[in-house]
Amino acid sequence: MHTAFFVLLAASLARYLARHAEGPHTPWIIALSVLLAVLYVLGPALGTRPTPRRLTWLALVVATWALLVVLAPSFAWCAVPLFYTGLRTLPPRAALSLVALLTALAVAAQLSLAGWPDPNVLLAPPAVAAIAATVFVVMQRQAARRDALIDDLVRTRRDLAATERREGTLAERERLAREIHDTLAQGLSSQRMLLQAADRLWDTAPGTARDHVRTAAAIAERSLAEARRFVHDLTPADLAEGGGLLQALRAVAERETTRALTVRVQSEGTPPDPLPAPVESALLRIAQGALANVREHAHATTATLTLTCLDDEIVLDVTDDGQGFDPHGRAIREATTDEQRGHGLPAIRARLRQLGGTLTIESAPGEGTALSAAIPLEPR
């Protein structure tokens, strides 16, 4: 638009000089043209808001142009860029009034030049003014809607990012709670039970008491390795040692085996190589959590870990010959909602839910318990 203004101004001046170079108003026309060009150049530095300086500048530009049009009607074509200048500076009603005033002045100048009521002169300038004003108003509304949409998108992205950070933080806290429960908390609980048993048997059965202390020390050493692995990358220490999931399950079974409880490991099928790390970690933690429940609640003498590998899923079964319970009864509901000891089965369900797996529990009072955790795999 700025370029169009200077092109029209130069063309109007050239036309006037070509036809009226020797006229009495030529010096004034040249001077007013230069003044109008200088004033127009100063406009962008004043911004677009209707400040007193901006309004004074606009009044000077319009007055200079109007004087030029009176002296040389060919300068009327410079009105089109001035339409946009007024529309950008003034409120809508005042801007449209200015457009109407400039159009009327241009029509009057062209009629005086034509010498008779030319329909083209009467209709063309108002049509051009209407088109220019309509285009500007439509573009301004579209720009306003676009800015509002951009603001809304930015705000939505900011809210979404904040929500994702909160959800990520909560998920990480929940995951860490499960990890700590399945490793450090269970290790500390086992040590406490073994040390209490050793304290009771210290005088009557010192050999057994020493065995309990040694077992507690081994558990403490294992818990320390888990804690260090926690700090490093939260990978289960048994898996970090290599050998795969089956070897890690055997290591867990060996640690959990005591004089009162024997833990065995069985496998059916060949695990995929490599088995996804999240699946390995989840199954190992599930085995640890399930054996902790067996040790603390079942009063069982035998527990069996069975790893079954199928084409499209891998299943870990944990069975015991303990006292069992009613899976749908009040006891299990209280166990899953207890604030201090409620991370066992809920943690297992949460791990399986994250991997799209399922948990099945079969038990009855006096008939032992069978826990089955199945995780789907991509078909081989």
mmCIF file of C-alpha atoms in Angstrom:
data_model
loop_
_atom_site.group_PDB
_atom_site.id
_atom_site.type_symbol
_atom_site.label_atom_id
_atom_site.label_comp_id
_atom_site.label_asym_id
_atom_site.label_seq_id
_atom_site.Cartn_x
_atom_site.Cartn_y
_atom_site.Cartn_z
ATOM 1 C CA MET A 1 0.000 0.000 0.000
ATOM 2 C CA HIS A 2 2.869 2.391 0.745
ATOM 3 C CA THR A 3 4.436 1.592 -2.620
ATOM 4 C CA ALA A 4 1.094 2.180 -4.382
ATOM 5 C CA PHE A 5 0.786 5.594 -2.725
ATOM 6 C CA PHE A 6 4.181 6.780 -3.970
ATOM 7 C CA VAL A 7 3.543 5.326 -7.461
ATOM 8 C CA LEU A 8 0.211 7.166 -7.701
ATOM 9 C CA LEU A 9 1.731 10.379 -6.339
ATOM 10 C CA ALA A 10 4.605 10.254 -8.822
ATOM 11 C CA ALA A 11 2.251 9.408 -11.712
ATOM 12 C CA SER A 12 -0.066 12.296 -10.827
ATOM 13 C CA LEU A 13 2.849 14.724 -10.590
ATOM 14 C CA ALA A 14 4.291 13.493 -13.890
ATOM 15 C CA ARG A 15 0.899 13.877 -15.597
ATOM 16 C CA TYR A 16 0.521 17.410 -14.295
ATOM 17 C CA LEU A 17 4.030 18.422 -15.362
ATOM 18 C CA ALA A 18 3.516 16.892 -18.799
ATOM 19 C CA ARG A 19 0.398 18.964 -19.402
ATOM 20 C CA HIS A 20 0.851 22.070 -17.254
ATOM 21 C CA ALA A 21 4.586 22.513 -16.838
ATOM 22 C CA GLU A 22 4.351 26.251 -17.523
ATOM 23 C CA GLY A 23 1.244 26.797 -15.375
ATOM 24 C CA PRO A 24 1.180 29.304 -12.518
ATOM 25 C CA HIS A 25 0.518 26.613 -9.908
ATOM 26 C CA THR A 26 3.404 24.327 -10.915
ATOM 27 C CA PRO A 27 5.796 25.403 -8.102
ATOM 28 C CA TRP A 28 3.005 24.918 -5.577
ATOM 29 C CA ILE A 29 2.140 21.510 -7.004
ATOM 30 C CA ILE A 30 5.755 20.370 -6.794
ATOM 31 C CA ALA A 31 6.172 21.741 -3.275
ATOM 32 C CA LEU A 32 2.921 20.181 -2.028
ATOM 33 C CA SER A 33 3.834 16.840 -3.647
ATOM 34 C CA VAL A 34 7.198 16.803 -1.865
ATOM 35 C CA LEU A 35 5.527 17.838 1.410
ATOM 36 C CA LEU A 36 2.920 15.077 1.066
ATOM 37 C CA ALA A 37 5.630 12.492 0.365
ATOM 38 C CA VAL A 38 7.650 13.619 3.415
ATOM 39 C CA LEU A 39 4.581 13.562 5.669
ATOM 40 C CA TYR A 40 3.614 10.108 4.431
ATOM 41 C CA VAL A 41 7.136 8.788 5.147
ATOM 42 C CA LEU A 42 6.866 10.045 8.749
ATOM 43 C CA GLY A 43 3.616 8.140 9.343
ATOM 44 C CA PRO A 44 4.923 4.640 10.199
ATOM 45 C CA ALA A 45 7.141 6.084 12.932
ATOM 46 C CA LEU A 46 4.014 7.320 14.764
ATOM 47 C CA GLY A 47 2.378 3.896 15.013
ATOM 48 C CA THR A 48 -1.241 3.058 14.223
ATOM 49 C CA ARG A 49 -3.046 3.985 17.452
ATOM 50 C CA PRO A 50 -5.154 7.180 17.395
ATOM 51 C CA THR A 51 -2.782 9.211 19.554
ATOM 52 C CA PRO A 52 -2.824 13.046 19.338
ATOM 53 C CA ARG A 53 0.389 13.029 17.302
ATOM 54 C CA ARG A 54 -0.995 10.399 14.930
ATOM 55 C CA LEU A 55 -4.263 12.295 14.474
ATOM 56 C CA THR A 56 -2.398 15.552 13.853
ATOM 57 C CA TRP A 57 -0.258 13.828 11.242
ATOM 58 C CA LEU A 58 -3.331 12.344 9.529
ATOM 59 C CA ALA A 59 -5.010 15.762 9.436
ATOM 60 C CA LEU A 60 -1.913 17.304 7.817
ATOM 61 C CA VAL A 61 -1.719 14.513 5.220
ATOM 62 C CA VAL A 62 -5.417 14.837 4.314
ATOM 63 C CA ALA A 63 -5.208 18.641 4.170
ATOM 64 C CA THR A 64 -2.136 18.570 1.931
ATOM 65 C CA TRP A 65 -3.739 16.006 -0.372
ATOM 66 C CA ALA A 66 -7.005 17.977 -0.508
ATOM 67 C CA LEU A 67 -5.147 21.149 -1.506
ATOM 68 C CA LEU A 68 -3.346 19.191 -4.220
ATOM 69 C CA VAL A 69 -6.643 17.815 -5.515
ATOM 70 C CA VAL A 70 -8.115 21.323 -5.653
ATOM 71 C CA LEU A 71 -5.133 22.573 -7.652
ATOM 72 C CA ALA A 72 -4.713 19.390 -9.770
ATOM 73 C CA PRO A 73 -7.669 16.928 -9.857
ATOM 74 C CA SER A 74 -5.441 14.118 -11.170
ATOM 75 C CA PHE A 75 -4.060 13.687 -7.615
ATOM 76 C CA ALA A 76 -7.463 12.259 -6.611
ATOM 77 C CA TRP A 77 -6.202 8.704 -7.250
ATOM 78 C CA CYS A 78 -3.933 8.997 -4.184
ATOM 79 C CA ALA A 79 -7.125 8.751 -2.108
ATOM 80 C CA VAL A 80 -7.157 4.916 -2.231
ATOM 81 C CA PRO A 81 -3.998 4.430 -0.086
ATOM 82 C CA LEU A 82 -5.244 7.225 2.189
ATOM 83 C CA PHE A 83 -8.440 5.205 2.727
ATOM 84 C CA TYR A 84 -6.390 2.466 4.374
ATOM 85 C CA THR A 85 -4.387 4.985 6.390
ATOM 86 C CA GLY A 86 -7.594 6.398 7.831
ATOM 87 C CA LEU A 87 -9.129 2.971 8.408
ATOM 88 C CA ARG A 88 -6.030 1.807 10.305
ATOM 89 C CA THR A 89 -5.856 4.950 12.444
ATOM 90 C CA LEU A 90 -9.427 5.984 13.300
ATOM 91 C CA PRO A 91 -12.323 4.120 14.934
ATOM 92 C CA PRO A 92 -14.681 2.443 12.429
ATOM 93 C CA ARG A 93 -17.320 5.191 12.222
ATOM 94 C CA ALA A 94 -14.813 8.035 12.030
ATOM 95 C CA ALA A 95 -12.770 6.095 9.456
ATOM 96 C CA LEU A 96 -15.803 5.508 7.227
ATOM 97 C CA SER A 97 -16.721 9.175 7.514
ATOM 98 C CA LEU A 98 -13.211 10.098 6.392
ATOM 99 C CA VAL A 99 -13.479 7.675 3.453
ATOM 100 C CA ALA A 100 -16.773 9.271 2.421
ATOM 101 C CA LEU A 101 -15.235 12.761 2.672
ATOM 102 C CA LEU A 102 -12.193 11.816 0.573
ATOM 103 C CA THR A 103 -14.448 10.121 -1.995
ATOM 104 C CA ALA A 104 -16.678 13.187 -2.263
ATOM 105 C CA LEU A 105 -13.663 15.414 -2.732
ATOM 106 C CA ALA A 106 -12.254 13.131 -5.428
ATOM 107 C CA VAL A 107 -15.619 13.055 -7.254
ATOM 108 C CA ALA A 108 -15.936 16.847 -7.107
ATOM 109 C CA ALA A 109 -12.406 17.283 -8.450
ATOM 110 C CA GLN A 110 -12.973 14.836 -11.293
ATOM 111 C CA LEU A 111 -16.308 16.488 -12.218
ATOM 112 C CA SER A 112 -14.658 19.881 -12.365
ATOM 113 C CA LEU A 113 -12.036 18.408 -14.653
ATOM 114 C CA ALA A 114 -14.597 16.666 -16.899
ATOM 115 C CA GLY A 115 -16.889 19.655 -17.078
ATOM 116 C CA TRP A 116 -20.094 17.610 -17.171
ATOM 117 C CA PRO A 117 -21.769 14.925 -14.971
ATOM 118 C CA ASP A 118 -19.841 11.939 -16.285
ATOM 119 C CA PRO A 119 -21.447 8.702 -14.928
ATOM 120 C CA ASN A 120 -18.018 7.085 -14.737
ATOM 121 C CA VAL A 121 -16.773 9.928 -12.545
ATOM 122 C CA LEU A 122 -19.888 9.798 -10.386
ATOM 123 C CA LEU A 123 -19.900 6.024 -9.814
ATOM 124 C CA ALA A 124 -16.302 4.800 -10.076
ATOM 125 C CA PRO A 125 -14.772 6.581 -7.040
ATOM 126 C CA PRO A 126 -17.588 5.510 -4.644
ATOM 127 C CA ALA A 127 -17.320 1.939 -5.953
ATOM 128 C CA VAL A 128 -13.544 1.920 -5.414
ATOM 129 C CA ALA A 129 -13.992 3.394 -1.936
ATOM 130 C CA ALA A 130 -16.614 0.766 -1.044
ATOM 131 C CA ILE A 131 -14.383 -2.067 -2.245
ATOM 132 C CA ALA A 132 -11.363 -0.722 -0.385
ATOM 133 C CA ALA A 133 -13.295 -0.231 2.876
ATOM 134 C CA THR A 134 -14.957 -3.639 2.632
ATOM 135 C CA VAL A 135 -11.681 -5.430 1.959
ATOM 136 C CA PHE A 136 -10.038 -3.696 4.919
ATOM 137 C CA VAL A 137 -12.917 -4.418 7.325
ATOM 138 C CA VAL A 138 -13.067 -8.091 6.301
ATOM 139 C CA MET A 139 -9.305 -8.487 6.629
ATOM 140 C CA GLN A 140 -9.357 -6.782 10.016
ATOM 141 C CA ARG A 141 -12.071 -9.120 11.292
ATOM 142 C CA GLN A 142 -10.243 -12.161 9.966
ATOM 143 C CA ALA A 143 -7.049 -10.964 11.629
ATOM 144 C CA ALA A 144 -8.915 -10.480 14.918
ATOM 145 C CA ARG A 145 -10.379 -13.988 14.705
ATOM 146 C CA ARG A 146 -6.983 -15.402 13.789
ATOM 147 C CA ASP A 147 -5.327 -13.647 16.739
ATOM 148 C CA ALA A 148 -8.045 -14.917 19.071
ATOM 149 C CA LEU A 149 -7.579 -18.433 17.704
ATOM 150 C CA ILE A 150 -3.813 -18.239 18.133
ATOM 151 C CA ASP A 151 -4.214 -16.986 21.705
ATOM 152 C CA ASP A 152 -6.640 -19.817 22.411
ATOM 153 C CA LEU A 153 -4.258 -22.380 20.905
ATOM 154 C CA VAL A 154 -1.324 -21.034 22.881
ATOM 155 C CA ARG A 155 -3.367 -21.070 26.075
ATOM 156 C CA THR A 156 -4.635 -24.580 25.335
ATOM 157 C CA ARG A 157 -1.119 -25.842 24.624
ATOM 158 C CA ARG A 158 0.108 -24.244 27.831
ATOM 159 C CA ASP A 159 -2.732 -25.844 29.840
ATOM 160 C CA LEU A 160 -2.156 -29.180 28.111
ATOM 161 C CA ALA A 161 1.565 -29.048 28.849
ATOM 162 C CA ALA A 162 0.834 -28.266 32.503
ATOM 163 C CA THR A 163 -1.673 -31.135 32.667
ATOM 164 C CA GLU A 164 0.790 -33.540 31.070
ATOM 165 C CA ARG A 165 3.481 -32.477 33.528
ATOM 166 C CA ARG A 166 1.119 -33.066 36.449
ATOM 167 C CA GLU A 167 0.020 -36.437 35.083
ATOM 168 C CA GLY A 168 3.614 -37.396 34.399
ATOM 169 C CA THR A 169 4.612 -36.404 37.912
ATOM 170 C CA LEU A 170 1.750 -38.399 39.455
ATOM 171 C CA ALA A 171 2.486 -41.419 37.265
ATOM 172 C CA GLU A 172 6.166 -41.300 38.181
ATOM 173 C CA ARG A 173 5.309 -41.018 41.872
ATOM 174 C CA GLU A 174 2.977 -43.995 41.595
ATOM 175 C CA ARG A 175 5.608 -45.998 39.740
ATOM 176 C CA LEU A 176 8.270 -45.160 42.299
ATOM 177 C CA ALA A 177 5.886 -46.107 45.101
ATOM 178 C CA ARG A 178 5.375 -49.515 43.502
ATOM 179 C CA GLU A 179 9.094 -49.958 42.908
ATOM 180 C CA ILE A 180 9.928 -49.089 46.505
ATOM 181 C CA HIS A 181 7.171 -51.354 47.805
ATOM 182 C CA ASP A 182 8.309 -54.298 45.707
ATOM 183 C CA THR A 183 11.987 -53.934 46.623
ATOM 184 C CA LEU A 184 13.099 -51.890 49.608
ATOM 185 C CA ALA A 185 9.889 -52.105 51.649
ATOM 186 C CA GLN A 186 9.613 -55.865 51.185
ATOM 187 C CA GLY A 187 13.282 -56.316 52.019
ATOM 188 C CA LEU A 188 12.954 -54.266 55.195
ATOM 189 C CA SER A 189 9.808 -56.191 56.170
ATOM 190 C CA SER A 190 11.592 -59.513 55.691
ATOM 191 C CA GLN A 191 14.596 -58.341 57.694
ATOM 192 C CA ARG A 192 12.314 -57.201 60.496
ATOM 193 C CA MET A 193 10.548 -60.541 60.636
ATOM 194 C CA LEU A 194 13.832 -62.488 60.541
ATOM 195 C CA LEU A 195 15.464 -60.355 63.213
ATOM 196 C CA GLN A 196 12.413 -60.664 65.465
ATOM 197 C CA ALA A 197 12.496 -64.419 65.000
ATOM 198 C CA ALA A 198 16.239 -64.459 65.737
ATOM 199 C CA ASP A 199 15.675 -62.434 68.907
ATOM 200 C CA ARG A 200 13.084 -64.933 70.145
ATOM 201 C CA LEU A 201 15.314 -67.933 69.382
ATOM 202 C CA TRP A 202 18.639 -66.439 70.451
ATOM 203 C CA ASP A 203 18.785 -68.260 73.796
ATOM 204 C CA THR A 204 16.886 -71.463 72.962
ATOM 205 C CA ALA A 205 18.113 -72.126 69.414
ATOM 206 C CA PRO A 206 21.213 -70.034 68.713
ATOM 207 C CA GLY A 207 21.984 -71.880 65.466
ATOM 208 C CA THR A 208 18.586 -71.112 63.993
ATOM 209 C CA ALA A 209 18.828 -67.525 65.221
ATOM 210 C CA ARG A 210 22.197 -67.122 63.482
ATOM 211 C CA ASP A 211 20.671 -68.503 60.274
ATOM 212 C CA HIS A 212 17.929 -65.871 60.518
ATOM 213 C CA VAL A 213 20.525 -63.146 61.021
ATOM 214 C CA ARG A 214 22.543 -64.350 58.046
ATOM 215 C CA THR A 215 19.388 -64.423 55.906
ATOM 216 C CA ALA A 216 18.505 -60.915 57.046
ATOM 217 C CA ALA A 217 22.023 -59.758 56.162
ATOM 218 C CA ALA A 218 21.699 -61.301 52.696
ATOM 219 C CA ILE A 219 18.375 -59.545 52.210
ATOM 220 C CA ALA A 220 19.934 -56.281 53.363
ATOM 221 C CA GLU A 221 22.747 -56.722 50.863
ATOM 222 C CA ARG A 222 20.241 -57.411 48.127
ATOM 223 C CA SER A 223 18.164 -54.372 49.124
ATOM 224 C CA LEU A 224 21.292 -52.237 48.990
ATOM 225 C CA ALA A 225 21.948 -53.445 45.434
ATOM 226 C CA GLU A 226 18.353 -52.628 44.530
ATOM 227 C CA ALA A 227 18.714 -49.149 46.038
ATOM 228 C CA ARG A 228 21.882 -48.474 44.068
ATOM 229 C CA ARG A 229 20.214 -49.727 40.913
ATOM 230 C CA PHE A 230 17.264 -47.501 41.772
ATOM 231 C CA VAL A 231 19.494 -44.478 41.733
ATOM 232 C CA HIS A 232 21.136 -45.557 38.487
ATOM 233 C CA ASP A 233 18.254 -46.403 36.213
ATOM 234 C CA LEU A 234 15.519 -48.160 38.231
ATOM 235 C CA THR A 235 16.232 -51.428 36.429
ATOM 236 C CA PRO A 236 15.741 -54.505 38.672
ATOM 237 C CA ALA A 237 19.117 -55.690 39.944
ATOM 238 C CA ASP A 238 18.364 -59.305 39.022
ATOM 239 C CA LEU A 239 17.756 -58.331 35.400
ATOM 240 C CA ALA A 240 20.777 -56.030 35.324
ATOM 241 C CA GLU A 241 23.026 -58.996 36.104
ATOM 242 C CA GLY A 242 22.085 -60.643 32.792
ATOM 243 C CA GLY A 243 20.653 -64.060 32.120
ATOM 244 C CA GLY A 244 17.139 -62.955 31.247
ATOM 245 C CA LEU A 245 13.832 -63.120 33.050
ATOM 246 C CA LEU A 246 13.921 -66.837 33.835
ATOM 247 C CA GLN A 247 17.299 -66.544 35.526
ATOM 248 C CA ALA A 248 16.089 -63.509 37.477
ATOM 249 C CA LEU A 249 13.016 -65.457 38.672
ATOM 250 C CA ARG A 250 15.287 -68.286 39.833
ATOM 251 C CA ALA A 251 17.389 -65.799 41.786
ATOM 252 C CA VAL A 252 14.259 -64.397 43.455
ATOM 253 C CA ALA A 253 13.041 -67.924 44.270
ATOM 254 C CA GLU A 254 16.403 -68.805 45.789
ATOM 255 C CA ARG A 255 16.331 -65.757 48.046
ATOM 256 C CA GLU A 256 12.738 -66.346 49.122
ATOM 257 C CA THR A 257 13.337 -70.009 49.943
ATOM 258 C CA THR A 258 13.671 -70.595 53.688
ATOM 259 C CA ARG A 259 13.229 -73.505 56.055
ATOM 260 C CA ALA A 260 9.519 -72.741 56.238
ATOM 261 C CA LEU A 261 8.899 -71.918 52.577
ATOM 262 C CA THR A 262 10.185 -73.557 49.414
ATOM 263 C CA VAL A 263 9.901 -71.600 46.162
ATOM 264 C CA ARG A 264 10.234 -73.380 42.821
ATOM 265 C CA VAL A 265 10.479 -72.051 39.272
ATOM 266 C CA GLN A 266 9.046 -73.734 36.189
ATOM 267 C CA SER A 267 8.908 -72.644 32.558
ATOM 268 C CA GLU A 268 6.908 -73.655 29.535
ATOM 269 C CA GLY A 269 7.881 -72.490 26.086
ATOM 270 C CA THR A 270 10.785 -70.283 25.082
ATOM 271 C CA PRO A 271 10.677 -66.579 25.949
ATOM 272 C CA PRO A 272 11.141 -64.189 23.002
ATOM 273 C CA ASP A 273 14.687 -62.980 22.592
ATOM 274 C CA PRO A 274 14.876 -60.217 23.458
ATOM 275 C CA LEU A 275 11.848 -59.880 25.722
ATOM 276 C CA PRO A 276 10.756 -56.212 26.018
ATOM 277 C CA ALA A 277 12.449 -54.616 29.024
ATOM 278 C CA PRO A 278 9.189 -53.201 30.486
ATOM 279 C CA VAL A 279 7.635 -56.676 30.337
ATOM 280 C CA GLU A 280 10.638 -58.311 32.032
ATOM 281 C CA SER A 281 10.717 -55.670 34.759
ATOM 282 C CA ALA A 282 6.963 -55.868 35.362
ATOM 283 C CA LEU A 283 6.891 -59.678 35.613
ATOM 284 C CA LEU A 284 9.855 -59.728 37.963
ATOM 285 C CA ARG A 285 8.251 -57.103 40.235
ATOM 286 C CA ILE A 286 4.961 -58.997 40.120
ATOM 287 C CA ALA A 287 6.744 -62.165 41.210
ATOM 288 C CA GLN A 288 8.444 -60.319 44.067
ATOM 289 C CA GLY A 289 5.187 -58.722 45.189
ATOM 290 C CA ALA A 290 3.258 -61.992 45.007
ATOM 291 C CA LEU A 291 5.926 -63.900 46.968
ATOM 292 C CA ALA A 292 5.932 -61.148 49.578
ATOM 293 C CA ASN A 293 2.197 -61.693 50.056
ATOM 294 C CA VAL A 294 2.773 -65.460 50.266
ATOM 295 C CA ARG A 295 5.480 -64.999 52.866
ATOM 296 C CA GLU A 296 3.548 -62.547 55.019
ATOM 297 C CA HIS A 297 -0.058 -63.742 54.722
ATOM 298 C CA ALA A 298 -0.408 -67.229 53.258
ATOM 299 C CA HIS A 299 1.535 -69.315 55.841
ATOM 300 C CA ALA A 300 2.401 -71.621 52.941
ATOM 301 C CA THR A 301 5.138 -74.239 52.763
ATOM 302 C CA THR A 302 5.486 -74.310 48.973
ATOM 303 C CA ALA A 303 5.152 -71.695 46.263
ATOM 304 C CA THR A 304 5.685 -72.122 42.528
ATOM 305 C CA LEU A 305 6.536 -69.578 39.854
ATOM 306 C CA THR A 306 5.517 -70.756 36.387
ATOM 307 C CA LEU A 307 6.503 -68.743 33.330
ATOM 308 C CA THR A 308 4.515 -69.694 30.218
ATOM 309 C CA CYS A 309 5.548 -68.239 26.863
ATOM 310 C CA LEU A 310 3.008 -68.288 24.028
ATOM 311 C CA ASP A 311 3.122 -66.762 20.579
ATOM 312 C CA ASP A 312 1.118 -63.689 21.498
ATOM 313 C CA GLU A 313 1.435 -63.393 25.279
ATOM 314 C CA ILE A 314 3.551 -64.298 28.273
ATOM 315 C CA VAL A 315 1.983 -65.540 31.509
ATOM 316 C CA LEU A 316 3.381 -65.688 35.024
ATOM 317 C CA ASP A 317 1.534 -67.939 37.481
ATOM 318 C CA VAL A 318 2.270 -67.779 41.214
ATOM 319 C CA THR A 319 0.668 -70.587 43.225
ATOM 320 C CA ASP A 320 0.975 -71.568 46.872
ATOM 321 C CA ASP A 321 -0.465 -74.149 49.259
ATOM 322 C CA GLY A 322 -1.266 -71.625 51.974
ATOM 323 C CA GLN A 323 -4.420 -70.791 53.867
ATOM 324 C CA GLY A 324 -6.014 -68.969 50.943
ATOM 325 C CA PHE A 325 -8.695 -66.300 51.144
ATOM 326 C CA ASP A 326 -11.922 -65.150 49.578
ATOM 327 C CA PRO A 327 -10.968 -62.956 46.566
ATOM 328 C CA HIS A 328 -14.389 -61.291 46.630
ATOM 329 C CA GLY A 329 -14.700 -60.991 50.363
ATOM 330 C CA ARG A 330 -14.169 -58.199 52.832
ATOM 331 C CA ALA A 331 -10.609 -59.186 53.674
ATOM 332 C CA ILE A 332 -9.235 -58.528 50.199
ATOM 333 C CA ARG A 333 -11.073 -55.221 49.957
ATOM 334 C CA GLU A 334 -9.581 -54.110 53.246
ATOM 335 C CA ALA A 335 -6.129 -55.255 52.149
ATOM 336 C CA THR A 336 -6.292 -53.233 48.950
ATOM 337 C CA THR A 337 -7.409 -50.069 50.712
ATOM 338 C CA ASP A 338 -5.152 -50.235 53.752
ATOM 339 C CA GLU A 339 -2.849 -47.222 53.679
ATOM 340 C CA GLN A 340 0.188 -49.053 55.032
ATOM 341 C CA ARG A 341 -0.060 -52.419 53.271
ATOM 342 C CA GLY A 342 -2.227 -51.726 50.258
ATOM 343 C CA HIS A 343 0.390 -51.612 47.518
ATOM 344 C CA GLY A 344 0.541 -55.364 46.816
ATOM 345 C CA LEU A 345 -2.343 -56.311 44.526
ATOM 346 C CA PRO A 346 -3.084 -52.706 43.431
ATOM 347 C CA ALA A 347 0.547 -52.344 42.366
ATOM 348 C CA ILE A 348 0.358 -55.586 40.386
ATOM 349 C CA ARG A 349 -2.851 -54.493 38.685
ATOM 350 C CA ALA A 350 -1.352 -51.094 37.875
ATOM 351 C CA ARG A 351 1.735 -52.657 36.288
ATOM 352 C CA LEU A 352 -0.399 -54.958 34.149
ATOM 353 C CA ARG A 353 -2.772 -52.161 33.181
ATOM 354 C CA GLN A 354 0.134 -50.079 31.855
ATOM 355 C CA LEU A 355 1.159 -52.974 29.569
ATOM 356 C CA GLY A 356 -2.365 -53.994 28.554
ATOM 357 C CA GLY A 357 -2.206 -57.150 30.678
ATOM 358 C CA THR A 358 -4.742 -58.924 32.887
ATOM 359 C CA LEU A 359 -4.682 -60.293 36.419
ATOM 360 C CA THR A 360 -6.607 -63.392 37.546
ATOM 361 C CA ILE A 361 -6.786 -64.577 41.154
ATOM 362 C CA GLU A 362 -8.231 -67.922 42.201
ATOM 363 C CA SER A 363 -8.372 -68.773 45.884
ATOM 364 C CA ALA A 364 -10.574 -70.097 48.629
ATOM 365 C CA PRO A 365 -10.081 -70.382 52.387
ATOM 366 C CA GLY A 366 -7.884 -73.390 53.131
ATOM 367 C CA GLU A 367 -7.172 -74.183 49.458
ATOM 368 C CA GLY A 368 -4.199 -72.002 48.630
ATOM 369 C CA THR A 369 -3.994 -69.233 46.036
ATOM 370 C CA ALA A 370 -3.224 -69.040 42.329
ATOM 371 C CA LEU A 371 -2.318 -65.690 40.802
ATOM 372 C CA SER A 372 -2.002 -65.394 37.018
ATOM 373 C CA ALA A 373 -0.560 -62.312 35.285
ATOM 374 C CA ALA A 374 -0.786 -62.268 31.475
ATOM 375 C CA ILE A 375 0.857 -59.643 29.250
ATOM 376 C CA PRO A 376 0.223 -59.556 25.494
ATOM 377 C CA LEU A 377 3.148 -59.589 23.076
ATOM 378 C CA GLU A 378 3.487 -58.851 19.387
ATOM 379 C CA PRO A 379 2.940 -62.104 17.455
ATOM 380 C CA ARG A 380 6.179 -63.790 16.448
#
